[in-house]
Coordinates of C-alpha atoms (C1' of nucleotides) in Angstrom, one line a residue:
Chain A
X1443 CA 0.0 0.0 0.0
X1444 CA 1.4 3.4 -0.8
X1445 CA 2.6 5.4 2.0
X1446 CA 0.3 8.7 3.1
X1447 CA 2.9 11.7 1.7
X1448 CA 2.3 15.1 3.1
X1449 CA 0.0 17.5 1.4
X1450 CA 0.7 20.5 0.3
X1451 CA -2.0 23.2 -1.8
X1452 CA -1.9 22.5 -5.4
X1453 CA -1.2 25.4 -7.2
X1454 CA -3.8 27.5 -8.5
X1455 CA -2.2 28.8 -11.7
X1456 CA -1.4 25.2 -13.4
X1457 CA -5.4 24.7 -13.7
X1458 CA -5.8 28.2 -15.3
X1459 CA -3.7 26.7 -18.4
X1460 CA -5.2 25.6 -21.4
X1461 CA -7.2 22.2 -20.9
X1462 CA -4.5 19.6 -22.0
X1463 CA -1.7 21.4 -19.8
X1464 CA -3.5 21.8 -16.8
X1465 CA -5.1 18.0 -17.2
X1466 CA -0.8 16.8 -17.1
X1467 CA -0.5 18.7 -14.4
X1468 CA -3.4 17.0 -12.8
X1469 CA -1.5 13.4 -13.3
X1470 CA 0.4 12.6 -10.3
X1471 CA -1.5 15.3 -8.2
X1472 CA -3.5 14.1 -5.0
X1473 CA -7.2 14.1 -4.4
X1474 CA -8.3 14.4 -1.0
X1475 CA -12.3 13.4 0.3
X1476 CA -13.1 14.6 3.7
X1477 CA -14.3 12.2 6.3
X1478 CA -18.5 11.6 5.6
X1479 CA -20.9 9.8 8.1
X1480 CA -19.5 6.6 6.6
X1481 CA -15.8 6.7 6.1
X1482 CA -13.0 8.5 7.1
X1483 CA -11.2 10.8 5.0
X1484 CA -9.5 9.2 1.6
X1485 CA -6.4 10.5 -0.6
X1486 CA -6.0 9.2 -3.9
X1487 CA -3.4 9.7 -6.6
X1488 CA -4.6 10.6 -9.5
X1489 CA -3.0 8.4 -12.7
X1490 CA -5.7 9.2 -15.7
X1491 CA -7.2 12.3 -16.9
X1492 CA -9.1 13.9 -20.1
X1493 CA -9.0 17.0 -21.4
X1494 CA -12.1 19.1 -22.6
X1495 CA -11.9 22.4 -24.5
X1496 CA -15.2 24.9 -24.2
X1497 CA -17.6 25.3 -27.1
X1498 CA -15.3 24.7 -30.1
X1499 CA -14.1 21.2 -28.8
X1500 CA -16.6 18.4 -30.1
X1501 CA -16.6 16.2 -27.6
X1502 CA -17.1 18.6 -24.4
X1503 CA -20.1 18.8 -23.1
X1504 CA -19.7 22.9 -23.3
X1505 CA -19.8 22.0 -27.3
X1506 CA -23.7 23.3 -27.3
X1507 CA -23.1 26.4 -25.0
X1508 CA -24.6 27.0 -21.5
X1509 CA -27.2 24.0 -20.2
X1510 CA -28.5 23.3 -16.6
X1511 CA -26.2 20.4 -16.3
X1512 CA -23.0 21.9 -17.5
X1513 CA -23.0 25.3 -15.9
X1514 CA -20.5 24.2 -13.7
X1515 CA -18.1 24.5 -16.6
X1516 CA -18.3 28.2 -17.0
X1517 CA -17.4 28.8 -13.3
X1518 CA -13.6 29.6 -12.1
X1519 CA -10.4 26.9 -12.4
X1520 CA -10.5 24.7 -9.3
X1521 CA -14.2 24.0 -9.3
X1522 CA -15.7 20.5 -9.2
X1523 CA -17.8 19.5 -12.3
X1524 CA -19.9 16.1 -11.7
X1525 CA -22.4 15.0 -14.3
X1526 CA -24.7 12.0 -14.4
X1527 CA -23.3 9.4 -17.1
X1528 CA -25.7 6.6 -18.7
X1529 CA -28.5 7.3 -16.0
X1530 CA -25.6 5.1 -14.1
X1531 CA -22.4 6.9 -13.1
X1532 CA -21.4 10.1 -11.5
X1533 CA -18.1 11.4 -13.2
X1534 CA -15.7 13.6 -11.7
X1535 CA -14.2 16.9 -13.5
X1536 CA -12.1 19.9 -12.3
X1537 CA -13.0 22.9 -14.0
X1538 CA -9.7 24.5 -15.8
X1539 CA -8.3 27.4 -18.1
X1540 CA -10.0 31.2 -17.6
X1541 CA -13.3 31.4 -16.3
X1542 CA -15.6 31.2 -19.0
X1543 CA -13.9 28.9 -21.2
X1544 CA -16.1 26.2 -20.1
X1545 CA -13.0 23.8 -20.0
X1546 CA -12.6 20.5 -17.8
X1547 CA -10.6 17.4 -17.1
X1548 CA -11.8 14.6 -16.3
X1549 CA -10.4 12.1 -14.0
X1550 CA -10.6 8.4 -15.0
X1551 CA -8.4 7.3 -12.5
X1552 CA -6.8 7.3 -9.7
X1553 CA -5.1 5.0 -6.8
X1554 CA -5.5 4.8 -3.0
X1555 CA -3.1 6.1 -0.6
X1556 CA -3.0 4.7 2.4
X1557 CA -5.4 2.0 3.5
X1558 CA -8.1 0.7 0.8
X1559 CA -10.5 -0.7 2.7
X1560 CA -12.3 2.5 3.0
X1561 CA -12.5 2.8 -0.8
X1562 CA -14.1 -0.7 -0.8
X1563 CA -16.5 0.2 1.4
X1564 CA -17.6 3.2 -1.1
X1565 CA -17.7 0.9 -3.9
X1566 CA -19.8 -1.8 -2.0
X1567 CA -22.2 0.5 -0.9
X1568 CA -23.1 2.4 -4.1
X1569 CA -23.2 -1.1 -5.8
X1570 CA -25.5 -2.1 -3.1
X1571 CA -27.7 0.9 -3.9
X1572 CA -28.1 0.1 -7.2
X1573 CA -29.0 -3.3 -7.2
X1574 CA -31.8 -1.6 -3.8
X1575 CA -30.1 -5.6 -2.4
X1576 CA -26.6 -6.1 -2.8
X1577 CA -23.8 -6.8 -1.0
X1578 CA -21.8 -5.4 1.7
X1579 CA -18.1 -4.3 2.2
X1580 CA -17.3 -7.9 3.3
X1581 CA -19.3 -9.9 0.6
X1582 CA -17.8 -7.5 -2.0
X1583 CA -14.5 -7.8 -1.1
X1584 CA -15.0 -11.4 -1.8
X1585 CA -16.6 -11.1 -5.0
X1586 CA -14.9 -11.4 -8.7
X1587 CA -15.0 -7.2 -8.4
X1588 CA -13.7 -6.7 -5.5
X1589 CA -10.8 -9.4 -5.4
X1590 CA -9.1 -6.7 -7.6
X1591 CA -5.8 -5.3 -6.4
X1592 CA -6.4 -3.0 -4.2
X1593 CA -4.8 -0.2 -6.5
X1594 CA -7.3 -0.7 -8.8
X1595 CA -10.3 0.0 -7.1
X1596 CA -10.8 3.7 -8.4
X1597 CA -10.3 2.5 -12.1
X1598 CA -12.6 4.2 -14.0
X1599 CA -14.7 7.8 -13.7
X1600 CA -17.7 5.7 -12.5
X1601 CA -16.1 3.6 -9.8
X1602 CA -13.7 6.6 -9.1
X1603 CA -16.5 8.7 -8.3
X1604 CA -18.0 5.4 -6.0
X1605 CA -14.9 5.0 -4.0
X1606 CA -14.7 8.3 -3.5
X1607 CA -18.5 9.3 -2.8
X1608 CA -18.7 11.9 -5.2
X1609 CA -22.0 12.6 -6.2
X1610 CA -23.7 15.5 -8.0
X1611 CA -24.2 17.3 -4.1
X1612 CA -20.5 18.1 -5.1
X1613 CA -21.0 19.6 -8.0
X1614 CA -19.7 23.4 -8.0
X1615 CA -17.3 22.0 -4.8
X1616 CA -14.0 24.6 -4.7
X1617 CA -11.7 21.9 -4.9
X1618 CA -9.0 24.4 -3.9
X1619 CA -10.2 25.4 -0.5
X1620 CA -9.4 24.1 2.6
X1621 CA -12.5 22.8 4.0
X1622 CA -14.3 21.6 1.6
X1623 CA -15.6 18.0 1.3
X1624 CA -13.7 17.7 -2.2
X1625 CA -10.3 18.8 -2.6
X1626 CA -7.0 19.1 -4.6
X1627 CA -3.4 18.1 -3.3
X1628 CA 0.4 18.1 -4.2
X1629 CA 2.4 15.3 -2.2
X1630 CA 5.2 16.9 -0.4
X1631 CA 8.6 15.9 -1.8
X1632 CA 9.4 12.7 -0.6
X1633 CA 12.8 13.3 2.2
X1634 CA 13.3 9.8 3.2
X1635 CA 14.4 8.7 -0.5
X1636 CA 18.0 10.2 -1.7
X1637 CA 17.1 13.0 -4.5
X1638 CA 16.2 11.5 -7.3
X1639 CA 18.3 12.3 -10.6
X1640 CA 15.8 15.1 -12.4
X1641 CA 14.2 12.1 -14.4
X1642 CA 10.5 13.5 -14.6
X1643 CA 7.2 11.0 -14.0
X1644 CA 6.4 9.4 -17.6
X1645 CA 3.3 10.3 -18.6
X1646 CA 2.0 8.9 -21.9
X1647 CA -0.9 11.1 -24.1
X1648 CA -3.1 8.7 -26.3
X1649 CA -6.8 9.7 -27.5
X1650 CA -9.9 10.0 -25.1
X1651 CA -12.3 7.3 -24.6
X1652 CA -16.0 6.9 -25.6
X1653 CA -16.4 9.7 -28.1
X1654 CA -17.0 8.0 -31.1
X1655 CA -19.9 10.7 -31.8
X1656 CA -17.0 13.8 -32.1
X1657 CA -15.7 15.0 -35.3
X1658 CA -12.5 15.3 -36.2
X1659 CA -10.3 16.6 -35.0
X1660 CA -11.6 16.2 -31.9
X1661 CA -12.1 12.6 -32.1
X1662 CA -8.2 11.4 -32.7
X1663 CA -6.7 14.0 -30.5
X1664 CA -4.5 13.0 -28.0
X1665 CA -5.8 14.5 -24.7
X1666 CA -6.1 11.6 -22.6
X1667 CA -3.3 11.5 -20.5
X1668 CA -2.2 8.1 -18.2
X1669 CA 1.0 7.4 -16.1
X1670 CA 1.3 3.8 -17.9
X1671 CA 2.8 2.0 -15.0
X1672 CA -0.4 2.3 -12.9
X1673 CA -2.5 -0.7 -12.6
X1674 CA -5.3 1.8 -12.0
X1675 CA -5.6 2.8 -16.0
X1676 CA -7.7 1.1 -18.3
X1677 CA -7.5 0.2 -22.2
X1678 CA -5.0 1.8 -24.1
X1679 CA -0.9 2.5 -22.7
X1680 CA 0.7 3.5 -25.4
X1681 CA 0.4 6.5 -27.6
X1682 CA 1.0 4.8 -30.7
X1683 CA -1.9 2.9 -33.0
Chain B
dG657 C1' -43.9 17.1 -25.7
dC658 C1' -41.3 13.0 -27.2
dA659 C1' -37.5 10.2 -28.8
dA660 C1' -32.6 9.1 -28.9
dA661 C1' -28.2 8.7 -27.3
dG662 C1' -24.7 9.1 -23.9
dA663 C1' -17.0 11.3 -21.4
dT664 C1' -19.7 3.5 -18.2
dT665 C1' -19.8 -0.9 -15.9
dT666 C1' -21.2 -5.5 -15.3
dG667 C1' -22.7 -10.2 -16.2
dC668 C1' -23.6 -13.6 -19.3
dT669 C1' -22.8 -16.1 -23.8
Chain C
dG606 C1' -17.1 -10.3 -26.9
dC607 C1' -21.7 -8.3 -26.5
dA608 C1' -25.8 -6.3 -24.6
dA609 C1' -28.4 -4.9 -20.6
dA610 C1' -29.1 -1.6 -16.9
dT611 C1' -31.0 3.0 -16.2
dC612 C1' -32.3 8.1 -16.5
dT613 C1' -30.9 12.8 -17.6
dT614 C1' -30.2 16.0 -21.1
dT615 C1' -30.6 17.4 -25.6
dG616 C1' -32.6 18.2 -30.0
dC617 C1' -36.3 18.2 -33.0
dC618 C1' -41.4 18.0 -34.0

DNA sequence: GCAAAGATTTGCT
DNA sequence: GCAAATCTTTGCC
């Protein structure tokens, strides 16, 4: 299990770049859920992100302008975005570039820090809710889902979102102030490891998932961004075709 | 006012 | 490997 690193603010300025810059930025960055009734509070690394332009970007949900569900879009870098997905799955998005541009990223993934079972728990009870029977953290555990290593358990926007108990309540969430139930973190440099020689996190750009209905360009471009050694990322690790 | 499709996940064939 | 589950939002009549 990944050691719990030290937070530190994430920086406001690298989510007022342009979507694919701020969504790299995003990769490797921690994000933080405050304790609920149900579970105590839950860091996760995040290892797979998407980036989506405003209005001339054909595969953002700003593509048709200003709607009920994607208002959330237009407001400043650092806010939460979380939008219903097949009448299913809450996804997770942090609201980037100038306010107004109606630019997000979208987290796919991410991996625990520090002790999973809390994830689990997430998992196990929004399944349970959707089935109105299902099972509990101790059933699921021992089911074909959840016998998956334990940093794969937020693989996936949907599941992410689960583990995490991110619902549409959070949508509009500051994700950059302190007490809010949703929010953004660097890990503190780690000291007990000798410096490592400057060699920079690899992070691998390939296109984004489940937009078959986008035009080109929009469709091929590669604004999905993993960090390919994760066991937390899904489908495609390389950039090539 | 109604029909269609969706930035997904799961279970069965 | 494919289709169901499930419901909101959007676009067109």
């Amino acid at each position: 299990m990944i050691p719990a690193p030290d937070l530190l603010p994430f920086p406001r300025v690298l989510l007022e770049a342009p979507a694919p810059e701020a969504a790299r930025a995003l990769i490797g960055a921690l994000l933080v859920r405050a304790a609920t009734a149900d579970a105590p509070e839950r860091v996760a690394r995040i290892v797979e992100v998407e980036a989506y332009g405003g209005a001339e970007d054909g595969a953002s949900h700003a593509r048709a302008g200003r709607t009920p569900r994607n208002a959330s879009m237009f407001d400043a870098p650092g806010t939460a975005y979380v939008y219903l997905v097949y009448g299913m799955y809450d996804c997770l998005n942090v609201v980037v570039a100038p306010e107004g541009r109606a630019s997000a990223v979208l987290i796919r993934a991410a991996e625990p820090v520090g002790d999973p079972g809390p994830f689990l728990a997430a998992r196990a009870r929004h399944s349970a809710r959707r089935r109105s029977v299902g099972p509990d953290a101790a059933v699921f555990a021992s089911s074909r889902l959840g016998a998956l290593p334990p940093a794969a358990l937020l693989r996936g926007p949907g599941l992410l979102a689960a583990a995490l108990d991110v619902g549409r309540d959070l949508d509009g969430t500051v994700l950059l102030a302190p007490g809010s139930p949703l929010r953004l973190a660097m890990p503190a440099p780690d000291r007990t490891t000798p410096a490592r020689s400057g060699s920079p996190p690899a992070i691998v750009a390939t296109a984004r998932v489940g937009i078959d209905f986008a035009s080109e360009p929009w469709r091929s471009v590669a604004w999905r961004f993993i960090d390919p050694a994760s066991p937390a990322v899904a489908g495609r690790r390389t950039s090539g075709r």
